[in-house]
Every structure is written in C-alpha cells, then in structure tokens.
Tab-separated table of C-alpha atoms in Angstrom:
chain	number	residue	atom	x	y	z
D	1	VAL	CA	0.000	0.000	0.000
D	2	VAL	CA	1.420	3.374	-1.073
D	3	LEU	CA	-1.422	5.696	-0.047
D	4	ASP	CA	-4.197	4.946	2.434
D	5	GLY	CA	-7.057	7.328	3.206
D	6	ALA	CA	-5.240	10.053	1.289
D	7	ASN	CA	-7.043	12.921	-0.431
D	8	PHE	CA	-6.400	16.375	-1.860
D	9	TYR	CA	-7.940	18.788	-4.349
D	10	ALA	CA	-6.737	21.413	-6.810
D	11	ASP	CA	-8.847	24.098	-8.472
D	12	PRO	CA	-8.422	26.095	-11.700
D	13	GLY	CA	-6.032	29.012	-11.349
D	14	GLU	CA	-4.096	27.406	-8.507
D	15	ILE	CA	-0.577	26.139	-7.955
D	16	VAL	CA	-0.681	23.166	-5.614
D	17	ALA	CA	2.456	21.440	-4.336
D	18	LEU	CA	2.967	17.849	-3.239
D	19	VAL	CA	6.032	17.513	-1.027
D	20	GLY	CA	7.661	14.669	0.852
D	21	PRO	CA	10.612	12.288	0.846
D	22	SER	CA	11.424	10.085	-2.153
D	23	GLY	CA	9.379	6.921	-2.337
D	24	GLU	CA	6.420	8.230	-0.344
D	25	GLY	CA	3.957	8.410	-3.254
D	26	LYS	CA	4.228	11.786	-5.010
D	27	THR	CA	4.733	10.305	-8.480
D	28	THR	CA	2.151	7.605	-7.734
D	29	MET	CA	-0.376	10.361	-7.050
D	30	LEU	CA	0.307	11.903	-10.462
D	31	ARG	CA	-0.102	8.480	-12.091
D	32	LEU	CA	-3.449	8.165	-10.354
D	33	LEU	CA	-4.495	11.544	-11.762
D	34	LEU	CA	-3.453	10.429	-15.239
D	35	GLY	CA	-5.383	7.172	-14.927
D	36	ILE	CA	-2.203	5.149	-15.463
D	37	VAL	CA	-2.872	3.301	-12.213
D	38	ARG	CA	-6.192	2.951	-10.432
D	39	PRO	CA	-6.895	3.065	-6.712
D	40	GLN	CA	-7.970	-0.167	-5.055
D	41	ALA	CA	-10.498	1.901	-3.130
D	42	GLY	CA	-11.743	5.463	-3.403
D	43	TYR	CA	-11.706	7.499	-6.589
D	44	VAL	CA	-9.972	10.223	-8.571
D	45	ALA	CA	-12.406	12.678	-10.154
D	46	VAL	CA	-11.954	15.315	-12.834
D	47	THR	CA	-14.743	17.883	-12.525
D	48	GLY	CA	-15.639	20.472	-15.146
D	49	GLN	CA	-15.524	24.029	-13.785
D	50	ARG	CA	-18.482	25.189	-15.864
D	51	THR	CA	-20.605	22.054	-16.074
D	52	GLY	CA	-19.877	20.524	-12.681
D	53	GLN	CA	-19.796	17.132	-14.403
D	54	SER	CA	-17.377	14.673	-12.793
D	55	LEU	CA	-15.474	11.953	-14.617
D	56	THR	CA	-13.408	9.206	-13.062
D	57	ALA	CA	-9.737	9.529	-13.999
D	58	SER	CA	-8.875	7.108	-16.806
D	59	ALA	CA	-7.276	7.034	-20.240
D	60	SER	CA	-10.258	9.030	-21.539
D	61	THR	CA	-9.553	11.960	-19.175
D	62	ARG	CA	-5.800	12.003	-19.892
D	63	PRO	CA	-6.120	14.766	-22.562
D	64	PHE	CA	-7.087	17.150	-19.730
D	65	PHE	CA	-3.510	16.862	-18.426
D	66	ALA	CA	-0.105	17.931	-19.709
D	67	TYR	CA	2.610	15.983	-17.885
D	68	VAL	CA	6.288	16.818	-17.501
D	69	PRO	CA	7.921	13.761	-15.901
D	70	GLN	CA	11.171	13.430	-14.045
D	71	GLY	CA	14.185	12.943	-16.271
D	72	ASN	CA	15.144	13.998	-19.764
D	73	THR	CA	12.527	13.645	-22.483
D	74	MET	CA	14.228	15.280	-25.475
D	75	PHE	CA	14.602	13.205	-28.634
D	76	ALA	CA	16.819	13.591	-31.701
D	77	GLY	CA	15.431	16.373	-33.882
D	78	THR	CA	15.135	20.148	-34.000
D	79	VAL	CA	13.926	22.302	-31.124
D	80	ALA	CA	10.735	22.974	-33.091
D	81	GLU	CA	10.144	19.269	-33.726
D	82	ASN	CA	10.552	18.510	-30.031
D	83	LEU	CA	8.005	21.187	-29.140
D	84	ARG	CA	5.480	20.226	-31.817
D	85	VAL	CA	5.097	16.728	-30.424
D	86	MET	CA	2.184	18.215	-28.465
D	87	ALA	CA	0.737	20.340	-31.262
D	88	GLN	CA	1.725	19.442	-34.809
D	89	GLU	CA	0.074	22.499	-36.361
D	90	ALA	CA	1.601	25.089	-34.020
D	91	GLY	CA	3.160	28.069	-35.787
D	92	GLU	CA	6.422	29.781	-34.876
D	93	GLU	CA	4.575	32.489	-32.969
D	94	ASP	CA	3.019	29.808	-30.744
D	95	LEU	CA	6.425	28.182	-30.191
D	96	TRP	CA	8.066	31.438	-29.133
D	97	ARG	CA	5.118	32.231	-26.846
D	98	VAL	CA	5.477	29.021	-24.816
D	99	LEU	CA	9.277	29.246	-24.871
D	100	ASP	CA	9.109	32.709	-23.332
D	101	LEU	CA	6.601	31.535	-20.709
D	102	ALA	CA	9.010	28.727	-19.778
D	103	CYS	CA	11.968	31.162	-19.657
D	104	ALA	CA	13.543	29.295	-22.575
D	105	GLY	CA	13.123	31.867	-25.337
D	106	GLU	CA	16.335	33.747	-24.543
D	107	PHE	CA	18.681	30.788	-24.850
D	108	VAL	CA	16.866	29.302	-27.868
D	109	ARG	CA	17.286	32.599	-29.723
D	110	LYS	CA	21.042	32.294	-29.108
D	111	LEU	CA	21.294	28.773	-30.546
D	112	PRO	CA	23.015	28.527	-33.964
D	113	GLN	CA	19.782	27.951	-35.910
D	114	GLY	CA	17.259	28.984	-33.279
D	115	LEU	CA	14.153	26.797	-33.529
D	116	ASP	CA	15.799	24.796	-36.304
D	117	THR	CA	18.803	23.851	-34.174
D	118	LYS	CA	19.156	20.077	-34.144
D	119	LEU	CA	19.312	18.355	-30.799
D	120	LYS	CA	20.757	14.969	-30.060
D	121	GLU	CA	18.726	12.484	-28.075
D	122	GLY	CA	18.674	13.724	-24.497
D	123	GLY	CA	19.345	17.308	-25.522
D	124	GLY	CA	23.005	17.046	-26.513
D	125	SER	CA	24.969	20.046	-25.269
D	126	LEU	CA	22.013	21.664	-23.494
D	127	SER	CA	22.129	21.909	-19.712
D	128	SER	CA	19.643	20.058	-17.514
D	129	GLY	CA	17.908	23.334	-16.736
D	130	GLN	CA	17.558	24.199	-20.428
D	131	VAL	CA	16.095	20.774	-21.177
D	132	GLN	CA	13.616	21.155	-18.338
D	133	ARG	CA	12.485	24.523	-19.663
D	134	LEU	CA	12.006	23.060	-23.150
D	135	SER	CA	9.969	20.216	-21.645
D	136	ILE	CA	7.750	22.700	-19.809
D	137	ALA	CA	7.309	24.768	-22.988
D	138	ARG	CA	6.256	21.628	-24.864
D	139	ALA	CA	3.657	20.834	-22.183
D	140	LEU	CA	2.316	24.396	-22.306
D	141	LEU	CA	1.852	24.091	-26.065
D	142	ALA	CA	-0.689	21.329	-25.416
D	143	ASP	CA	-2.810	23.916	-23.519
D	144	ALA	CA	-4.368	21.245	-21.287
D	145	PRO	CA	-6.391	22.518	-18.307
D	146	VAL	CA	-4.067	20.818	-15.802
D	147	LEU	CA	-0.261	20.964	-15.844
D	148	LEU	CA	1.575	18.275	-13.862
D	149	LEU	CA	5.222	18.973	-13.059
D	150	ASP	CA	6.998	15.998	-11.494
D	151	GLU	CA	10.251	17.427	-10.113
D	152	ALA	CA	10.308	19.247	-13.459
D	153	THR	CA	11.982	22.410	-12.138
D	154	SER	CA	14.646	20.708	-10.014
D	155	ALA	CA	17.535	21.914	-12.211
D	156	LEU	CA	16.390	25.547	-12.296
D	157	ASP	CA	17.630	28.236	-9.954
D	158	VAL	CA	15.060	29.509	-7.470
D	159	ALA	CA	14.353	32.796	-9.283
D	160	THR	CA	13.769	31.068	-12.640
D	161	GLU	CA	11.631	28.372	-11.025
D	162	ARG	CA	9.337	30.980	-9.491
D	163	LYS	CA	9.224	33.050	-12.671
D	164	VAL	CA	8.188	30.069	-14.789
D	165	LEU	CA	5.314	29.180	-12.450
D	166	ARG	CA	4.149	32.783	-12.201
D	167	ASN	CA	4.343	33.184	-15.987
D	168	VAL	CA	2.118	30.156	-16.494
D	169	LEU	CA	-0.671	31.376	-14.233
D	170	GLN	CA	-0.477	34.984	-15.392
D	171	ALA	CA	-0.726	34.011	-19.053
D	172	GLN	CA	-3.115	31.087	-18.577
D	173	ALA	CA	-5.135	31.987	-15.494
D	174	HIS	CA	-7.550	29.084	-16.047
D	175	LYS	CA	-4.843	26.459	-15.626
D	176	THR	CA	-4.347	24.220	-12.606
D	177	VAL	CA	-0.679	23.535	-11.839
D	178	ILE	CA	0.295	20.599	-9.614
D	179	VAL	CA	3.982	20.278	-8.765
D	180	THR	CA	5.906	17.621	-6.890
D	181	THR	CA	9.120	18.859	-5.369
D	182	HIS	CA	11.844	18.116	-2.865
D	183	ARG	CA	12.762	21.805	-2.732
D	184	PRO	CA	10.643	24.178	-0.623
D	185	SER	CA	11.781	27.225	-2.613
D	186	VAL	CA	8.440	27.710	-4.418
D	187	LEU	CA	6.107	26.766	-1.597
D	188	ASN	CA	5.334	30.356	-0.612
D	189	ILE	CA	3.775	31.033	-4.031
D	190	CYS	CA	1.547	27.939	-3.877
D	191	ASN	CA	-2.121	28.138	-2.934
D	192	ARG	CA	-1.825	24.946	-0.906
D	193	VAL	CA	0.965	22.575	0.034
D	194	TYR	CA	0.304	18.922	0.755
D	195	GLN	CA	2.769	16.737	2.624
D	196	ILE	CA	2.828	13.064	1.581
D	197	ALA	CA	4.260	10.810	4.268
D	198	ASN	CA	3.370	7.550	5.991
D	199	ARG	CA	0.726	6.783	3.329
D	200	ARG	CA	-1.226	9.927	4.204
D	201	ILE	CA	-1.652	13.422	2.797
D	202	CYS	CA	-1.973	16.425	5.084
D	203	THR	CA	-2.245	20.143	4.355
D	204	LEU	CA	0.692	22.154	5.671
D	205	THR	CA	-0.027	25.318	7.634
D	206	GLN	CA	1.632	28.616	6.731
D	207	GLU	CA	3.890	28.222	9.736
D	208	GLU	CA	4.953	24.728	8.626
D	209	ILE	CA	5.637	26.061	5.125
D	210	ARG	CA	7.749	28.911	6.505
D	211	GLN	CA	9.699	26.394	8.624
D	212	LYS	CA	10.416	24.192	5.601
D	213	ILE	CA	11.689	27.193	3.659
D	214	ALA	CA	13.838	28.319	6.594
D	215	ASP	CA	15.318	24.816	6.992
D	216	PHE	CA	16.228	24.513	3.295
C-alpha cells in the first residue's frame, strides 16, 4: 500500500504542491491523476468548472492533463520538432510564446539555428535546466487545463523556477498547476501545500511552510 485514506484537491487558477521524501507516493499520485494506475479503493475525479460534471480519472480523461515527468525527455530532432510533439500544427509564434513563458526563449534565440537547431537524443549540449524549460514549454503548447510537473523544475535556480510558475498562471489563469518537489523554494507562491508521508496526505499550515523554507 502506497497511499491509504489520502485525499487532496486542486482548483483552476491554482498552484498546488505535493512535497515529501522520495518513495512516499508523489509520483504515484500523479499516475493516479493520469489514470495510469487505479486506486484499489476510493476514486480520482476530474470535474468540469463550468458544467460541474465529474469523470473518473482514466485514459479518456488524460487529454485534460499535460505531464512533464522526471528525467530527460528530449529526442533527436530540432527544437521545433521537439516542441510540436504536443501540437503538430503550431506556428512559430506559438512556439516562441510558450518558450518565453518557460523562460527558454532567450537561450533558444542564441542557438546557432534557433528553432531549427538540431538536438541529439537527451538534448546534446544543453544543460539540464535548459532541457527542463524546453519540456515545460512543450507541455504548455498542449494547452491542457491541468499541468503536472513531477520534479520538473529541479535543475532551475530559485528565481527562474518561481518566474516560470508565475508566468504560467499569469498568461493562462484558467490552468491548474500541480507540482511535486523536494525543494521548498516555491512553496510560498503555492495556494496549498500537501505533505505526503506515511501513506497519508496532510495540508501544511503557513507556519509549517515557513519552517520548511527556513530549513532549506
């Protein structure tokens, strides 16, 4: 059993964080949201903001989510080709828009051929932080209502991490952002922070959040 009697919610326009030690169930929770695994008891519901209609999380609700997993997800091809995996018909204006939101536009403009720069599998000479920003830009291009970031900003400095998250909600105020993180650096910009430990999920108080940030 990974989670037992655990529950949390996230609304449109919110950044919600899931924190806790490795192996406690943060990634499992995201897989439950995506319908990749199913709970043995209980349910995961996706509810429409306008209609109020609820659907059980499954493969059919997966298009409501854009997921940036842990690790490197770049493949061999140009920057543009890597981004268009999520939206084949996207024009250059759309690509630059999401790159700027993900704080990736500046370094892509400096690449030898810009959007047409060819990347090796894994990103080649790009840094881990640059690859993460490209992965976030690609997820934003999908324009799904919910953005799941699984340790997806771990290689970014604190200022860039915060700027990316703020950019997303300022430009796409309807979006729900759920982040898993080991670092407490962004917790003070989150609407709620949930601690996953000992198979349970609890909401951290503002004082507990401040203590985590101070201890980091």
